[in-house]
Coordinates of C-alpha atoms in Angstrom, one line a residue:
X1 CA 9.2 11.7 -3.9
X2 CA 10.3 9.1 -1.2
X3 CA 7.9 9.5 1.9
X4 CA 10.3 6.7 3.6
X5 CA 11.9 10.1 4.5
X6 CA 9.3 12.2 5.3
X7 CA 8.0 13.7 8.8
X8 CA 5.1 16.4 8.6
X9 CA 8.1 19.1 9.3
X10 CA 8.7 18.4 5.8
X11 CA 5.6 19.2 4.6
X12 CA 3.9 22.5 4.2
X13 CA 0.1 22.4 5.2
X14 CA -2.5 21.5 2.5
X15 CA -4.9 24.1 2.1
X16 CA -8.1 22.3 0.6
X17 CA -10.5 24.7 -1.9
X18 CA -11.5 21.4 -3.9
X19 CA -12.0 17.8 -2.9
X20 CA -10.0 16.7 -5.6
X21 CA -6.8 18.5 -4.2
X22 CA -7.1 15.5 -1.7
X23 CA -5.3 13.2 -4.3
X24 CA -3.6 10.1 -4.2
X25 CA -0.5 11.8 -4.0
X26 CA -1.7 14.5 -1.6
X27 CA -3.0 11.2 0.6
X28 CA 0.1 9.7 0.5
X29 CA 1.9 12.9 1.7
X30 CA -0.8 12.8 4.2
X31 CA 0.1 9.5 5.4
X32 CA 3.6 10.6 6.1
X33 CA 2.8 13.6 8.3
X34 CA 1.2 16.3 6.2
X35 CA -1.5 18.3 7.7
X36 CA -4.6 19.3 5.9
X37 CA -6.7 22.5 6.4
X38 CA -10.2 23.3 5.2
X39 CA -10.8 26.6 3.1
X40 CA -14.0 28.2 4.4
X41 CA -15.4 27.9 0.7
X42 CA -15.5 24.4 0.7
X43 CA -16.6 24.1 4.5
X44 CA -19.7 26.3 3.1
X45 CA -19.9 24.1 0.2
X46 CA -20.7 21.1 2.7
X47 CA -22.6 23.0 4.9
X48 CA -25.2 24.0 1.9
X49 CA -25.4 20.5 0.9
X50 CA -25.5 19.4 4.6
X51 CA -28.8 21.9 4.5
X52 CA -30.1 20.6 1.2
X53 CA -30.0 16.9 2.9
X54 CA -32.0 18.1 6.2
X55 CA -34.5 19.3 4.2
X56 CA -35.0 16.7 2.1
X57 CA -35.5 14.1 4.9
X58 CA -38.4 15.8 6.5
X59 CA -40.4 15.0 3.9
X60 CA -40.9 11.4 5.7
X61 CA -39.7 9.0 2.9
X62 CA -37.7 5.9 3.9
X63 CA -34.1 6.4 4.0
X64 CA -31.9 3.5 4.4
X65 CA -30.0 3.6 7.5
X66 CA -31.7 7.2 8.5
X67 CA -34.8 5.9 9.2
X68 CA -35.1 3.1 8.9
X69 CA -32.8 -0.3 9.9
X70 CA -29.9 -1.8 8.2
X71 CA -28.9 -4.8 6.0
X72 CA -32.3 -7.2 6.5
X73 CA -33.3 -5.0 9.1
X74 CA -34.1 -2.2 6.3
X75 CA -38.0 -2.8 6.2
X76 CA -37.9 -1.7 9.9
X77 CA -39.1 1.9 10.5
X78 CA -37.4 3.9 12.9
X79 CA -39.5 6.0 15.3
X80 CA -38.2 9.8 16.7
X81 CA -37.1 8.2 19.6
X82 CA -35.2 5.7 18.0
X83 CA -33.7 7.6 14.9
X84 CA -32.1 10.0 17.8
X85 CA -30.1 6.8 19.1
X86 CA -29.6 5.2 15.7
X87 CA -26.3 6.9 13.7
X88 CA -24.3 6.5 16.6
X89 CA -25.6 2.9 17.7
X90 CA -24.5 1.4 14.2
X91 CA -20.6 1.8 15.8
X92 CA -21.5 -0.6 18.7
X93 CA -22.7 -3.9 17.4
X94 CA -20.7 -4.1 13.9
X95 CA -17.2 -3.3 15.7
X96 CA -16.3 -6.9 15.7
X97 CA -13.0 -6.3 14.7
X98 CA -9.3 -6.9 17.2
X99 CA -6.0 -6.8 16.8
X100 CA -4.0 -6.6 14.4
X101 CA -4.5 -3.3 13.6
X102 CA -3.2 -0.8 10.7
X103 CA -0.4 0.9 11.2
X104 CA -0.1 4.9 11.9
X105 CA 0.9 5.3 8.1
X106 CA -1.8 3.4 7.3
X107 CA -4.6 5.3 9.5
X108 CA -3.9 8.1 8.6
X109 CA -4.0 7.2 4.6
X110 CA -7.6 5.9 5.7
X111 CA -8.5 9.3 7.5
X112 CA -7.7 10.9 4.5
X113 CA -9.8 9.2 2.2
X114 CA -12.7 9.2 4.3
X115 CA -12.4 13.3 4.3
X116 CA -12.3 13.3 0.7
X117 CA -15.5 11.2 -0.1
X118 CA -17.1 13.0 2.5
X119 CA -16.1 16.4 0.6
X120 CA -17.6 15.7 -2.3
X121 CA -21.2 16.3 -0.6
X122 CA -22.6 12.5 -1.5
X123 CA -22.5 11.7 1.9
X124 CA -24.7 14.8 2.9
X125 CA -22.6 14.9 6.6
X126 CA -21.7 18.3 8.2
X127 CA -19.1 20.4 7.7
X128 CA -18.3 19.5 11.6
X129 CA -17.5 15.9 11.1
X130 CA -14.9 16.6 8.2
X131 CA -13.5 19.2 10.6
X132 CA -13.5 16.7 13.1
X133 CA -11.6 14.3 11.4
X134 CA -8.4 17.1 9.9
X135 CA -8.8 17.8 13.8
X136 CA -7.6 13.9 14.5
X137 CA -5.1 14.0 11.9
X138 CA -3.6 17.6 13.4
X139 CA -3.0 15.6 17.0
X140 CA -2.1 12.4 15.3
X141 CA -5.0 10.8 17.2
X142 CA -5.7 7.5 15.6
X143 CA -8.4 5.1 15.8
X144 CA -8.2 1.3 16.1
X145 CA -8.7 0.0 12.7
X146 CA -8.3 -4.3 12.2
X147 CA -6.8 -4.6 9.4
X148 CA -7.9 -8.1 8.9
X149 CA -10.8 -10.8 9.6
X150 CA -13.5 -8.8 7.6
X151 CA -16.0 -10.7 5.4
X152 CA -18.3 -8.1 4.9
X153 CA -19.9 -6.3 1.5
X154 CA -18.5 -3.4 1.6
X155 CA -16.2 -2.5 5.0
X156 CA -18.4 -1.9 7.6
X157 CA -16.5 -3.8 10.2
X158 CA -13.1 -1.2 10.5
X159 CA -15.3 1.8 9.6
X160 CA -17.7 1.1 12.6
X161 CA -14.5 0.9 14.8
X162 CA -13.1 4.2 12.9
X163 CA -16.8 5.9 13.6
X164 CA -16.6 4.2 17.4
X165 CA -13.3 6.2 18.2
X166 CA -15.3 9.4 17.2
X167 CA -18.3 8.8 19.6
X168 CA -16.4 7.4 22.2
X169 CA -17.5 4.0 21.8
X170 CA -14.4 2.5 20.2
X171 CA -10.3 3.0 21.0
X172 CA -7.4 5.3 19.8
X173 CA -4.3 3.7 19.3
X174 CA -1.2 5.1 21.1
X175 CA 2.5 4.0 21.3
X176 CA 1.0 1.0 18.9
X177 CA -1.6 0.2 22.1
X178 CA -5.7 0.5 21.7
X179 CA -6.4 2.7 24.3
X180 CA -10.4 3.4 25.3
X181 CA -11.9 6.5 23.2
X182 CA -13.1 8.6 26.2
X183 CA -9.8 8.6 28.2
X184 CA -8.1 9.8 24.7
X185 CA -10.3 11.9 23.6
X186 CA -10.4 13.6 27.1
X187 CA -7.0 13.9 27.6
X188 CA -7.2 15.9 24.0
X189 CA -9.9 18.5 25.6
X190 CA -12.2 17.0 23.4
X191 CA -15.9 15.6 24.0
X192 CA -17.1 12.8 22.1
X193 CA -18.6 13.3 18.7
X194 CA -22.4 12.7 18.7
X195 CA -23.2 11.8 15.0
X196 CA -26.2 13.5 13.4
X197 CA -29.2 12.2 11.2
X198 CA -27.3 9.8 8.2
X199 CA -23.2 10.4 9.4
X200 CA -23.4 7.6 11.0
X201 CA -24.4 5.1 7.8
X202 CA -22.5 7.6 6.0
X203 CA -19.5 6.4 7.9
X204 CA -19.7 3.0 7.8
X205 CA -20.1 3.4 3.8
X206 CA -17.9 2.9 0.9
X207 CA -14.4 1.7 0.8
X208 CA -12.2 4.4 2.3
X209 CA -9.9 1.4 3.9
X210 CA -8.9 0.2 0.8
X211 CA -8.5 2.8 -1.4
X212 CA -6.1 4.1 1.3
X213 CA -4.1 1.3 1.5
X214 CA -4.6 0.6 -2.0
X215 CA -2.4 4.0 -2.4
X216 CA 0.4 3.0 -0.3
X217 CA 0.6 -0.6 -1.7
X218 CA 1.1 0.5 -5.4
X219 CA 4.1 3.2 -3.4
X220 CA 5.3 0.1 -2.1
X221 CA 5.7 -2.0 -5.1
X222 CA 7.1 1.3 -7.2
X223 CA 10.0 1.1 -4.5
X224 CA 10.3 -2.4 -4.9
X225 CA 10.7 -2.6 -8.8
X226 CA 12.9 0.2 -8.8
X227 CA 15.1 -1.9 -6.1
X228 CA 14.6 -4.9 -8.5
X229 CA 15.8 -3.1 -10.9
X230 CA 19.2 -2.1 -9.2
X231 CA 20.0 -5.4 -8.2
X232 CA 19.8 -6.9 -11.3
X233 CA 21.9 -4.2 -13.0
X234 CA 24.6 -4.9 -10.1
X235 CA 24.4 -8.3 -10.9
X236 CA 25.1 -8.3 -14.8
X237 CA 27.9 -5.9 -13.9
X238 CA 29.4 -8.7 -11.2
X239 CA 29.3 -11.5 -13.3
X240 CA 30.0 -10.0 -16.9
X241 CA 26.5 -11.0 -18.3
X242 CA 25.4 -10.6 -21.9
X243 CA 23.5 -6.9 -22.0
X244 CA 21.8 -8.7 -25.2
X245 CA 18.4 -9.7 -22.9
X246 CA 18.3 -5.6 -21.8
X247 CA 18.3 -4.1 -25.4
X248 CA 15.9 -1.4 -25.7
X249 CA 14.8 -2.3 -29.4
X250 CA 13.3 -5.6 -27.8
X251 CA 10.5 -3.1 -26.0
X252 CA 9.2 -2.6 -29.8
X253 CA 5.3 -1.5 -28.9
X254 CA 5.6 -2.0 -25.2
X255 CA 6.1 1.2 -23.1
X256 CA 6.4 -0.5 -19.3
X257 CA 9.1 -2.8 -21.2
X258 CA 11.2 -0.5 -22.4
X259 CA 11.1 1.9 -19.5
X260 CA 13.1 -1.5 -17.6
X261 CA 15.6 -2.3 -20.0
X262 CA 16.0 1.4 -20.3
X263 CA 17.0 1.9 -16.5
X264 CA 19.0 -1.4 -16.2
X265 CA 20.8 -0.7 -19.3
X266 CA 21.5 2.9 -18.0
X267 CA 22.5 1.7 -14.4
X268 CA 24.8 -1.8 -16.0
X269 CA 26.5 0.1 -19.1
X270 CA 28.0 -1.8 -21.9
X271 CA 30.4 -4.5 -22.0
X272 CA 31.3 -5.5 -25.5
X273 CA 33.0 -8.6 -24.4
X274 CA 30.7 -9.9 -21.9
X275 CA 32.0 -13.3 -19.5
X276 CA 28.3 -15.2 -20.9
X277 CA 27.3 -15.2 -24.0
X278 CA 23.2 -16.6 -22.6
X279 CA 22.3 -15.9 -19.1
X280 CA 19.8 -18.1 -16.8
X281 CA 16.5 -16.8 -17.6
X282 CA 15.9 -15.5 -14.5
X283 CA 18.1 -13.0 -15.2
X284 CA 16.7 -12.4 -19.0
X285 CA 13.2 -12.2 -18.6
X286 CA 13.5 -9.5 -15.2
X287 CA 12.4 -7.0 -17.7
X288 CA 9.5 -8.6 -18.3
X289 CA 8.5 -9.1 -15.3
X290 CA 8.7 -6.0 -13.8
X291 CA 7.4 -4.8 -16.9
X292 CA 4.3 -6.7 -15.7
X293 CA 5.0 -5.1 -11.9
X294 CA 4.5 -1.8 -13.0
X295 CA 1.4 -2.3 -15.4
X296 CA 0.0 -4.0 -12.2
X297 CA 0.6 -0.9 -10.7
X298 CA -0.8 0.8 -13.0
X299 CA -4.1 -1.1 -12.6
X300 CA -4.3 -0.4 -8.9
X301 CA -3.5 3.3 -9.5
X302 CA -6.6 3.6 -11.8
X303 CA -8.7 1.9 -9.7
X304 CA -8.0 4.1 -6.8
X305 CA -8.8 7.4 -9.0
X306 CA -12.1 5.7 -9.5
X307 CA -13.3 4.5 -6.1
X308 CA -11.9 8.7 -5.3
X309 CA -13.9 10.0 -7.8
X310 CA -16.9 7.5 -8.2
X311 CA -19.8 7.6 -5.7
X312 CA -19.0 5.3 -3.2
X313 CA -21.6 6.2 -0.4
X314 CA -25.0 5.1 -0.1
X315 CA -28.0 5.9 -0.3
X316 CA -25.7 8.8 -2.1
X317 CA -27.6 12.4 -2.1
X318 CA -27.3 13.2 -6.3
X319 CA -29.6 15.6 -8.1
X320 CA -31.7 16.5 -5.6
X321 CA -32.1 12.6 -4.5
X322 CA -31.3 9.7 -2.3
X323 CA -30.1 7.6 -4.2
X324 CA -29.1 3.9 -3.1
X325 CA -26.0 2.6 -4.9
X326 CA -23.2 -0.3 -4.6
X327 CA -20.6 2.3 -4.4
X328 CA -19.3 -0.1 -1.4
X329 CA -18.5 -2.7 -3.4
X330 CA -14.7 -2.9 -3.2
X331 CA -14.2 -5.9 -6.3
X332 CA -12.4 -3.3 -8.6
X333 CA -9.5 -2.6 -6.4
X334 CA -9.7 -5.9 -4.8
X335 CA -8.9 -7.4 -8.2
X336 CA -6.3 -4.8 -9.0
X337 CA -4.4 -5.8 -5.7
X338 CA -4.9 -9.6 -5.9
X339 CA -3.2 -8.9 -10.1
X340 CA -0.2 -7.0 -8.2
X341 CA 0.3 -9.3 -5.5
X342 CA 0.4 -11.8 -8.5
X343 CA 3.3 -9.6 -10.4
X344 CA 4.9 -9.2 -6.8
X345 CA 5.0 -13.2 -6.3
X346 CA 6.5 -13.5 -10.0
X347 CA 9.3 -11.2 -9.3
X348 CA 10.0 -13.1 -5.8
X349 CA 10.6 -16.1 -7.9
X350 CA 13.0 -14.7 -10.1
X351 CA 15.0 -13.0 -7.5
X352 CA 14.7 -16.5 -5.8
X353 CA 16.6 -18.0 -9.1
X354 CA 19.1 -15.6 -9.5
X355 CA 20.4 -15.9 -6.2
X356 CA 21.0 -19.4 -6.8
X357 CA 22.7 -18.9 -10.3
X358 CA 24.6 -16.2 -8.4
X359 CA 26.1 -19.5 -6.2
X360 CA 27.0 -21.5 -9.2
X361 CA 31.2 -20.7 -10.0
X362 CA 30.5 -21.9 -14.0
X363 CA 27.9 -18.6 -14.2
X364 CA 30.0 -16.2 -11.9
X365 CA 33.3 -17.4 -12.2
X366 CA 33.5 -16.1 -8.8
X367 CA 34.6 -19.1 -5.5
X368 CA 31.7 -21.7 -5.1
X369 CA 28.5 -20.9 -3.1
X370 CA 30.4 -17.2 -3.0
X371 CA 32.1 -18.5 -0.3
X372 CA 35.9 -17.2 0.3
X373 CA 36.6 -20.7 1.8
X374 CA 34.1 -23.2 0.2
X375 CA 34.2 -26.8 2.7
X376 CA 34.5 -24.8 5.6
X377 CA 32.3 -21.8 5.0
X378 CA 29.1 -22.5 3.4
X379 CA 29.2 -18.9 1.7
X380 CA 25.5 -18.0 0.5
X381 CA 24.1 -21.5 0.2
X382 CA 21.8 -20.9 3.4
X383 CA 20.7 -17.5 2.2
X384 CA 19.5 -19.3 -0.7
X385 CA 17.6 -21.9 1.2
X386 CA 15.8 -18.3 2.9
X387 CA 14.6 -17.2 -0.6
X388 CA 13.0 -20.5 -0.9
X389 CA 11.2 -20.8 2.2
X390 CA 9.9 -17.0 1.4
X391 CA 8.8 -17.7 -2.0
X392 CA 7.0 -21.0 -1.1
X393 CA 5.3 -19.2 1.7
X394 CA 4.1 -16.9 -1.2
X395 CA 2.8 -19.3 -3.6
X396 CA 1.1 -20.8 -1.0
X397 CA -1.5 -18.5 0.0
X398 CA -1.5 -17.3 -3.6
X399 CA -5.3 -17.5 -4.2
X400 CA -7.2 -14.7 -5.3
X401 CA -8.3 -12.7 -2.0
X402 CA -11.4 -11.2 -4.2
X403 CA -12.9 -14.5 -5.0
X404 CA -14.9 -16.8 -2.2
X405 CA -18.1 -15.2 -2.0
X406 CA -20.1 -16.5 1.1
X407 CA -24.0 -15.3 2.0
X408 CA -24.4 -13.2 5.3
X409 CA -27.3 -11.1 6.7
X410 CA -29.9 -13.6 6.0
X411 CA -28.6 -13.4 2.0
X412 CA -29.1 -9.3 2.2
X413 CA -25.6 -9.8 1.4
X414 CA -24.6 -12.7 -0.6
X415 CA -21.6 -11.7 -2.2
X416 CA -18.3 -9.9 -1.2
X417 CA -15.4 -8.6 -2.3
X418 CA -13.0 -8.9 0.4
X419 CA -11.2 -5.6 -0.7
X420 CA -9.2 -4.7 2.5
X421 CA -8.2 -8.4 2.8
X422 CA -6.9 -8.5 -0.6
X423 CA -4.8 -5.4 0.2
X424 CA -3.1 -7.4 3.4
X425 CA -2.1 -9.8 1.4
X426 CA -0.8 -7.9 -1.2
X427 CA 0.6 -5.8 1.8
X428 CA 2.0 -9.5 2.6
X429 CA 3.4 -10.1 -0.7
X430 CA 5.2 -7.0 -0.5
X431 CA 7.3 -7.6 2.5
X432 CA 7.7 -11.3 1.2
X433 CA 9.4 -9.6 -2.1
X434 CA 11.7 -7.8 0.0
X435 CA 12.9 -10.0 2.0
X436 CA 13.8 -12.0 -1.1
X437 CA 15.4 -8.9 -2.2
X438 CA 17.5 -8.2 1.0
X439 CA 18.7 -12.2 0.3
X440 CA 19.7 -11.1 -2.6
X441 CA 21.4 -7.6 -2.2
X442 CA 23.0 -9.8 0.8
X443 CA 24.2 -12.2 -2.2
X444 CA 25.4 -9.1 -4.1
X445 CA 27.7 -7.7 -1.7
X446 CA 29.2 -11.0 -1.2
X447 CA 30.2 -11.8 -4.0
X448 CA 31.7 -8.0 -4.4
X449 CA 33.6 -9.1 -2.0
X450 CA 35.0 -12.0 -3.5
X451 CA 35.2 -10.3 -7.4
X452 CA 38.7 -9.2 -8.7
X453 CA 36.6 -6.6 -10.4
X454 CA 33.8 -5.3 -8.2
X455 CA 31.4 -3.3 -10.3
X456 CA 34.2 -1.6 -12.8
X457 CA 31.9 -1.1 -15.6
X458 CA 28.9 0.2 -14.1
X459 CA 27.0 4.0 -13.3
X460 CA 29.2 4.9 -10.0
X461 CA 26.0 5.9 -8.5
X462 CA 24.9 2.4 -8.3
X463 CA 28.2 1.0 -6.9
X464 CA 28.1 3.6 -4.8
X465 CA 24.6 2.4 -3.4
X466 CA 26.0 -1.5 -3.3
X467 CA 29.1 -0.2 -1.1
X468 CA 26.5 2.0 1.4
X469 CA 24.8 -1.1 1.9
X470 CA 27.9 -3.1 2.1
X471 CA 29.3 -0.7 4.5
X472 CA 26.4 -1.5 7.1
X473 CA 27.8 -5.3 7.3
X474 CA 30.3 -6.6 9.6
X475 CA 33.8 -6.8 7.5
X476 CA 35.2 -10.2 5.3
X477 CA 33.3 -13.2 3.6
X478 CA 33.8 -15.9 6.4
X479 CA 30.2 -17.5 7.6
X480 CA 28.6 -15.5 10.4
X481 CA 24.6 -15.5 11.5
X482 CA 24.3 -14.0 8.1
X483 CA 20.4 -13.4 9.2
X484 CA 21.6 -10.4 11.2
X485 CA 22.8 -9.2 7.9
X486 CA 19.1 -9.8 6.4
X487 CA 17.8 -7.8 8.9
X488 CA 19.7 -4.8 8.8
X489 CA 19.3 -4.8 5.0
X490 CA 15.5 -5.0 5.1
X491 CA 15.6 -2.2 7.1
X492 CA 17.4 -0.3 4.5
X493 CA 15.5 -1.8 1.5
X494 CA 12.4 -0.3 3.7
X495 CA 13.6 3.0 4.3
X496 CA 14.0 3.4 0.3
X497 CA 17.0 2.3 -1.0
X498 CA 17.6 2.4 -4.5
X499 CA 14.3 4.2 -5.3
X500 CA 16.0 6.7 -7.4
X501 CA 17.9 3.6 -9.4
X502 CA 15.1 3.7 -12.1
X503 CA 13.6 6.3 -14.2
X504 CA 10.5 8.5 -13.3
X505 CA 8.1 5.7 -14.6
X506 CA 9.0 3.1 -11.7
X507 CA 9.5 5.5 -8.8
X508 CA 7.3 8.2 -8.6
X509 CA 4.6 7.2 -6.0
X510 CA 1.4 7.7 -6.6
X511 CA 1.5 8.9 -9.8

């Protein structure tokens, strides 16, 4: 499914009978336009665990965050006066967030997720706040959400301005803008929502952000290595390479490996009497490394299905209980996204390599630097120099997101995982990788261009994908701002070009 393509016209409504129909394919589709509609089974499935949660809190006992303060703050009792003020008061003072903030996509991605764990009945909110949030996503109303600067355990900071938007408190974005709640909302016909006894901690718990953009990262990357992919089977084809390195009897024992070489060796064909007998090894261990891509994936995939399906809320209502929990930890997906933003970075770096091997005449045999008049065009040789500057930028903020623990709230909290900043920068990684790749699709056509025999021995589709792209250009080989060019094919590598290059295992989003 590409959801590059997608509008919610495309989509028929999701009825919901079960939480779990809110998967991360579901949320994805969500993300891209879909609307979502509540069966009145599971509405009264909420609403009798709503009731179950009422009743249990009149027995007196301290609840965290319900009555009683938060973080170092929680030996505080709340009185009558003060719990009445309280859930809607913890969206004012931890809404330290600003700009940047995530995208539409993105918000709505996070919308979604925070339905679904609110579904499940841990949470014990109403039925009316998860109506109130399929309302938002009906009208495409969608909070200001930072999507960076957040060193807190657990993600209070861009749920409290999620929650703020609700009550009025916080801003709505529109035309890319925060605008203030109130004006939004009443413009809408709607009032501000006045959270009841525990939605307000229950909104500011777990890690709804980063499961959400957890889910469109790992889409992201399957696009990515499935692009990869195509560009390296171009490539062999261009330059007569040795098919040798793309065997499948080398993925002996390894499934991710032998889905690559199966899709570049579908997409590059044979040649019995290739041009090299031993390519660079950028260009021999690609398999391998997007091998490594999609296990990363993989990773982040099943960490998602867990912070879905795992009790993420706290104090969580189970068995009859309160229950208080570090369901808000975020370490597992933060470590799965720092480990793809690793694979990512890797891949970068051989794309980097091959584009300069791609300038060399004794690998080719096509003109020096690709260039159709080498001394007074410089051919590719800048594009290269792009590539490098990408990659470096890269490996330079390279460490792990999820490590760097420092102690707030008066060491209440004295370690964190830094989940939604681990998923900016491996959102950051991602659009470093294809720019790389747009260098090098860039590199491609141009030395098409120059060949004697473009892409003769290679699956027409994929020549027929290199000539679209090609097509987009201006005409010839002479120098021109080639970063024009760059442009206009990141735009195309964006809007999902080449996703169907690769078999089932590379591009099927959240699988």
């Amino acid at each position: 499914m590409d959801l590059t393509q997608t509008t919610a016209a495309n989509f028929p409504v999701l009825r919901l009978a079960t939480p779990e129909e809110l998967d991360a394919v579901a949320i994805a589709e969500v993300s891209a336009g879909r609307s979502l509609r509540l069966e009145q089974d599971l509405l009264d499935r909420v609403s009798l665990r709503r009731r179950e949660v009422l009743e249990l809190l009149t027995d007196g006992d301290p609840v965290y965050g319900v009555n009683t303060g938060m973080g170092a703050a929680s030996e505080v009792r709340l009185d009558v006066v003060a719990q009445s003020r309280h859930q809607n008061n913890l969206m004012l003072g931890r809404a330290v967030g600003s700009a940047p903030w995530l995208t539409d996509p993105e918000t709505r991605a996070v919308l979604a997720v925070r339905l679904r764990t609110f579904l499940t009945g841990d949470a014990g909110v109403s039925e009316h706040l998860c109506v109130r949030l399929v309302e938002l996503l009906a009208a495409d109303m969608l909070p200001a959400i930072p999507r960076t600067r957040i060193g807190a355990a657990g993600e209070i900071i861009p749920l409290a301005h999620l929650g703020g938007a609700l009550t009025g408190s916080g801003e709505f974005l529109v035309d890319g803008a925060a605008v203030d709640a109130v004006d939004v909302l009443s413009a809408a016909g709607m009032e501000p929502y006045s959270l009841e006894t525990k939605e307000g901690v229950a909104l500011i718990e777990g890690i709804p952000v980063t499961t959400a953009l957890a889910i469109l990262r790992a889409n992201d990357a399957r696009l990515l290595a499935a692009q990869v992919v195509a560009l390296t089977a171009a490539e062999v084809c261009l330059v007569g390479a040795s098919r040798d390195p793309f065997d499948p009897a080398l993925a002996r024992a390894d499934v991710e490996l032998g889905t690559v070489l199966g899709a570049i060796r579908q997409l590059a064909g044979d040649d019995p009497h290739p041009r090299t007998l031993q390519s660079p090894l950028s260009v021999r261990v690609l398999g391998a490394a997007v091998a490594q891509l999609l296990r990363s994936i993989d990773a982040v995939e099943a960490a998602v299905e867990r912070a879905l399906n795992g009790v993420t809320d706290s104090p969580a209502y189970l068995d009859g209980r309160f229950i208080g929990t570090a369901g808000f930890d975020g370490f597992d997906l933060a470590a799965a996204l720092d480990g793809l933003r690793l694979s990512m970075i890797h891949v970068a770096e051989t794309s980097a390599a091959r584009v300069h091997r791609l300038l060399d005449e004794k690998f080719t045999g096509l003109p020096r630097q690709l260039s159709g008049q080498p001394g007074l065009h410089a051919g590719m040789v800048a594009v290269h120099k792009r590539t490098v500057g990408v990659v470096h930028e890269l490996v330079a903020v390279a460490r792990p997101s999820s490590l760097g623990a420092i102690e707030t709230s008066f060491g209440q909290e004295d370690v964190q995982s830094f989940s939604s900043e681990a998923a900016e920068a491996c959102h950051h990684a991602a659009t470093g990788l294809r720019d790389v790749l747009a260098c090098e699709l860039l590199t491609v056509i141009q030395g098409v261009r120059l060949s004697e025999r473009p892409l003769t021995a290679v699956d027409p589709r994929l020549r027929t994908l290199v000539e679209d792209a090609s097509d987009l250009l201006p005409d010839g080989t002479d120098d021109r701002a080639f970063g024009r060019d760059i442009t206009v094919l990141n735009d195309l590598l964006a809007s999902g070009w080449g996703r169907w290059a690769a078999t089932d295992g590379l591009s099927t989003p959240g699988r």
